[in-house]
Amino acid sequence: MSISVFELFKIGVGPSSSHTVGPMVAARQFVQDLTAREQLSQTTRVEVHLYGSLALTGIGHGTDMAVLMGLLGESPDTIEVDTIEDKQQTIEQGQRLNLAGDHEIAFVRDRDLLFHNDEFLPQHANGMTCRAFAEDTTLFERSYFSIGGGFVLSEEDFAHKDQIATVLPFEFASGQQLMDLCERHGWSIAELAMENEKAFRNEEEVKAELWNIWKVMEASIERGCHQHGLLPGGLKVRRRAEEMYRELSKQSEEERRQGLSILDWVSLYALAVNEENAARGRIVTAPTNGAAGVIPAVIAYYVNFVHDPAEHGDLREQVVEFLLTAGAIGMLFKRNASISAAEVGCQGEIGVACSMAAAGLAAVQGGTNQQIENAAEIGMEHNLGLTCDPIGGLVQVPCIERNTMGAVKAINGARLALRGDGAHIVPLDSVIETMRQTGIDMQSKYKETSLGGLAVNAVNC
């Protein structure tokens, strides 16, 4: 399956790419499928059945909200986030839903939105089935799977997912193939990634869209630094970024640039983004929502503490290089393992984001392809086995802090790689395969179900 960098970096809403963005996309796709079949106007009722991980942590991850918005025809990248709560209340209080924004039907939440906590669809842990009825007759039924990072496949597409592809001029299925192609053509990883992106859009469009991705990331940092209060969901988690920002802003320029103080700023950037994510704000899936703070924090570190126009050139070009490099690394994980915590635990989210960020940072600091690959390998190697056990099924504890650790680890990984010559014992492909195998061996209770780990032990502490 050929992947564009814009499938790994998508503008959306929090708190979860798999459990919020994906279900919204799937519900919207169901409505579009109904329309294409010319059955929308005949529909009098719909049912949505959520299975496995979608059901177990769905309430905490806003899956119910996402399904309702998708049925309205809303898209994660364009929905006005400040209108979501009112729209949800209107549906639930009036027990009516304007399907695709165009056809009103009855909708009773407890009857029509069903959570099957003890049942998994065989294809994937994040499965949902949508049904449309004309009175008591079933018009149309289709299952969809949220496979990580906001990617959604219908049951038909899932069965043929390896055949769904845009032909890329420089296809690579492994890290070694990526490195060989770059060496053969004398390209950096970012340059090869750009050549492939041209199969989807022209170079200037790629650059403009990637710069826009960064500006949305930057805006989520800015907004997160100026919000306060408790995050939604019942855990009463207090936002910390605003207070931390006020304290750090009191520093002199000299104090701000001292070693450990820089790490405080990096942590702040990650906290700000993931508090926005937890509050269901506008963020960039990178490559997931639960890990959305890692890459923005590392780019912000580069922009604010490293970039020198005289030495490094135009910032826009550097950000594009960072995201193209990070995207190429993310594609390897997406193709050969997973970026879904429901499949492989948090190593597939924070671990992948850390690996991508380390590679991007090494690239914009002048690293060779070998050093970049080494940085990516370090980023994942030291996240192997990381579980996903969100307390209360919310993307808050330990998820928000975990982004700060992923960002700091990415910076260290890039620095270690740049101190060497690119030679290392464990290749990136071996780490990716190890991550995949570890995910298979990991007990399901540690894979985004909130049935193990911190999710059950924190209350006893």
JSON list of N, CA and C in Angstrom, two decimals, residues 17-42:
[
{"chain": "A", "resi": 17, "resn": "SER", "atom": "N", "xyz": [-6.52, 9.36, 17.27]},
{"chain": "A", "resi": 17, "resn": "SER", "atom": "CA", "xyz": [-6.59, 9.16, 15.83]},
{"chain": "A", "resi": 17, "resn": "SER", "atom": "C", "xyz": [-7.35, 7.88, 15.50]},
{"chain": "A", "resi": 18, "resn": "SER", "atom": "N", "xyz": [-7.10, 6.81, 16.24]},
{"chain": "A", "resi": 18, "resn": "SER", "atom": "CA", "xyz": [-7.77, 5.54, 15.98]},
{"chain": "A", "resi": 18, "resn": "SER", "atom": "C", "xyz": [-9.22, 5.55, 16.44]},
{"chain": "A", "resi": 19, "resn": "HIS", "atom": "N", "xyz": [-9.50, 6.23, 17.56]},
{"chain": "A", "resi": 19, "resn": "HIS", "atom": "CA", "xyz": [-10.81, 6.12, 18.18]},
{"chain": "A", "resi": 19, "resn": "HIS", "atom": "C", "xyz": [-11.68, 7.36, 18.03]},
{"chain": "A", "resi": 20, "resn": "THR", "atom": "N", "xyz": [-11.11, 8.45, 17.50]},
{"chain": "A", "resi": 20, "resn": "THR", "atom": "CA", "xyz": [-11.91, 9.65, 17.24]},
{"chain": "A", "resi": 20, "resn": "THR", "atom": "C", "xyz": [-11.89, 9.97, 15.75]},
{"chain": "A", "resi": 21, "resn": "VAL", "atom": "N", "xyz": [-10.70, 10.24, 15.22]},
{"chain": "A", "resi": 21, "resn": "VAL", "atom": "CA", "xyz": [-10.59, 10.59, 13.81]},
{"chain": "A", "resi": 21, "resn": "VAL", "atom": "C", "xyz": [-11.09, 9.45, 12.92]},
{"chain": "A", "resi": 22, "resn": "GLY", "atom": "N", "xyz": [-10.60, 8.24, 13.17]},
{"chain": "A", "resi": 22, "resn": "GLY", "atom": "CA", "xyz": [-10.98, 7.09, 12.35]},
{"chain": "A", "resi": 22, "resn": "GLY", "atom": "C", "xyz": [-12.47, 6.84, 12.31]},
{"chain": "A", "resi": 23, "resn": "PRO", "atom": "N", "xyz": [-13.14, 6.73, 13.48]},
{"chain": "A", "resi": 23, "resn": "PRO", "atom": "CA", "xyz": [-14.60, 6.52, 13.46]},
{"chain": "A", "resi": 23, "resn": "PRO", "atom": "C", "xyz": [-15.38, 7.65, 12.80]},
{"chain": "A", "resi": 24, "resn": "MET", "atom": "N", "xyz": [-14.91, 8.90, 12.94]},
{"chain": "A", "resi": 24, "resn": "MET", "atom": "CA", "xyz": [-15.59, 9.99, 12.25]},
{"chain": "A", "resi": 24, "resn": "MET", "atom": "C", "xyz": [-15.49, 9.81, 10.74]},
{"chain": "A", "resi": 25, "resn": "VAL", "atom": "N", "xyz": [-14.28, 9.47, 10.28]},
{"chain": "A", "resi": 25, "resn": "VAL", "atom": "CA", "xyz": [-14.07, 9.21, 8.86]},
{"chain": "A", "resi": 25, "resn": "VAL", "atom": "C", "xyz": [-14.93, 8.04, 8.39]},
{"chain": "A", "resi": 26, "resn": "ALA", "atom": "N", "xyz": [-14.98, 6.97, 9.20]},
{"chain": "A", "resi": 26, "resn": "ALA", "atom": "CA", "xyz": [-15.74, 5.77, 8.82]},
{"chain": "A", "resi": 26, "resn": "ALA", "atom": "C", "xyz": [-17.23, 6.06, 8.74]},
{"chain": "A", "resi": 27, "resn": "ALA", "atom": "N", "xyz": [-17.78, 6.78, 9.74]},
{"chain": "A", "resi": 27, "resn": "ALA", "atom": "CA", "xyz": [-19.21, 7.09, 9.73]},
{"chain": "A", "resi": 27, "resn": "ALA", "atom": "C", "xyz": [-19.56, 7.99, 8.55]},
{"chain": "A", "resi": 28, "resn": "ARG", "atom": "N", "xyz": [-18.68, 8.92, 8.26]},
{"chain": "A", "resi": 28, "resn": "ARG", "atom": "CA", "xyz": [-18.90, 9.79, 7.10]},
{"chain": "A", "resi": 28, "resn": "ARG", "atom": "C", "xyz": [-18.83, 8.98, 5.80]},
{"chain": "A", "resi": 29, "resn": "GLN", "atom": "N", "xyz": [-17.89, 8.03, 5.74]},
{"chain": "A", "resi": 29, "resn": "GLN", "atom": "CA", "xyz": [-17.79, 7.19, 4.56]},
{"chain": "A", "resi": 29, "resn": "GLN", "atom": "C", "xyz": [-19.05, 6.34, 4.37]},
{"chain": "A", "resi": 30, "resn": "PHE", "atom": "N", "xyz": [-19.61, 5.86, 5.48]},
{"chain": "A", "resi": 30, "resn": "PHE", "atom": "CA", "xyz": [-20.85, 5.07, 5.41]},
{"chain": "A", "resi": 30, "resn": "PHE", "atom": "C", "xyz": [-21.98, 5.90, 4.79]},
{"chain": "A", "resi": 31, "resn": "VAL", "atom": "N", "xyz": [-22.08, 7.15, 5.23]},
{"chain": "A", "resi": 31, "resn": "VAL", "atom": "CA", "xyz": [-23.10, 8.03, 4.68]},
{"chain": "A", "resi": 31, "resn": "VAL", "atom": "C", "xyz": [-22.86, 8.29, 3.19]},
{"chain": "A", "resi": 32, "resn": "GLN", "atom": "N", "xyz": [-21.58, 8.47, 2.83]},
{"chain": "A", "resi": 32, "resn": "GLN", "atom": "CA", "xyz": [-21.25, 8.66, 1.41]},
{"chain": "A", "resi": 32, "resn": "GLN", "atom": "C", "xyz": [-21.55, 7.41, 0.60]},
{"chain": "A", "resi": 33, "resn": "ASP", "atom": "N", "xyz": [-21.29, 6.23, 1.20]},
{"chain": "A", "resi": 33, "resn": "ASP", "atom": "CA", "xyz": [-21.61, 4.98, 0.52]},
{"chain": "A", "resi": 33, "resn": "ASP", "atom": "C", "xyz": [-23.12, 4.84, 0.31]},
{"chain": "A", "resi": 34, "resn": "LEU", "atom": "N", "xyz": [-23.90, 5.24, 1.31]},
{"chain": "A", "resi": 34, "resn": "LEU", "atom": "CA", "xyz": [-25.36, 5.23, 1.18]},
{"chain": "A", "resi": 34, "resn": "LEU", "atom": "C", "xyz": [-25.82, 6.14, 0.04]},
{"chain": "A", "resi": 35, "resn": "THR", "atom": "N", "xyz": [-25.22, 7.32, -0.01]},
{"chain": "A", "resi": 35, "resn": "THR", "atom": "CA", "xyz": [-25.57, 8.28, -1.05]},
{"chain": "A", "resi": 35, "resn": "THR", "atom": "C", "xyz": [-25.23, 7.73, -2.42]},
{"chain": "A", "resi": 36, "resn": "ALA", "atom": "N", "xyz": [-24.05, 7.12, -2.55]},
{"chain": "A", "resi": 36, "resn": "ALA", "atom": "CA", "xyz": [-23.63, 6.56, -3.83]},
{"chain": "A", "resi": 36, "resn": "ALA", "atom": "C", "xyz": [-24.56, 5.44, -4.29]},
{"chain": "A", "resi": 37, "resn": "ARG", "atom": "N", "xyz": [-25.15, 4.74, -3.33]},
{"chain": "A", "resi": 37, "resn": "ARG", "atom": "CA", "xyz": [-26.08, 3.65, -3.65]},
{"chain": "A", "resi": 37, "resn": "ARG", "atom": "C", "xyz": [-27.51, 4.17, -3.85]},
{"chain": "A", "resi": 38, "resn": "GLU", "atom": "N", "xyz": [-27.68, 5.48, -3.74]},
{"chain": "A", "resi": 38, "resn": "GLU", "atom": "CA", "xyz": [-28.99, 6.13, -3.88]},
{"chain": "A", "resi": 38, "resn": "GLU", "atom": "C", "xyz": [-29.99, 5.59, -2.87]},
{"chain": "A", "resi": 39, "resn": "GLN", "atom": "N", "xyz": [-29.50, 5.35, -1.65]},
{"chain": "A", "resi": 39, "resn": "GLN", "atom": "CA", "xyz": [-30.35, 4.82, -0.59]},
{"chain": "A", "resi": 39, "resn": "GLN", "atom": "C", "xyz": [-30.51, 5.78, 0.59]},
{"chain": "A", "resi": 40, "resn": "LEU", "atom": "N", "xyz": [-29.88, 6.93, 0.50]},
{"chain": "A", "resi": 40, "resn": "LEU", "atom": "CA", "xyz": [-29.94, 7.87, 1.62]},
{"chain": "A", "resi": 40, "resn": "LEU", "atom": "C", "xyz": [-31.37, 8.31, 1.90]},
{"chain": "A", "resi": 41, "resn": "SER", "atom": "N", "xyz": [-32.09, 8.67, 0.87]},
{"chain": "A", "resi": 41, "resn": "SER", "atom": "CA", "xyz": [-33.45, 9.19, 1.06]},
{"chain": "A", "resi": 41, "resn": "SER", "atom": "C", "xyz": [-34.42, 8.11, 1.55]},
{"chain": "A", "resi": 42, "resn": "GLN", "atom": "N", "xyz": [-34.09, 6.84, 1.36]},
{"chain": "A", "resi": 42, "resn": "GLN", "atom": "CA", "xyz": [-34.95, 5.75, 1.83]},
{"chain": "A", "resi": 42, "resn": "GLN", "atom": "C", "xyz": [-34.69, 5.39, 3.29]}
]
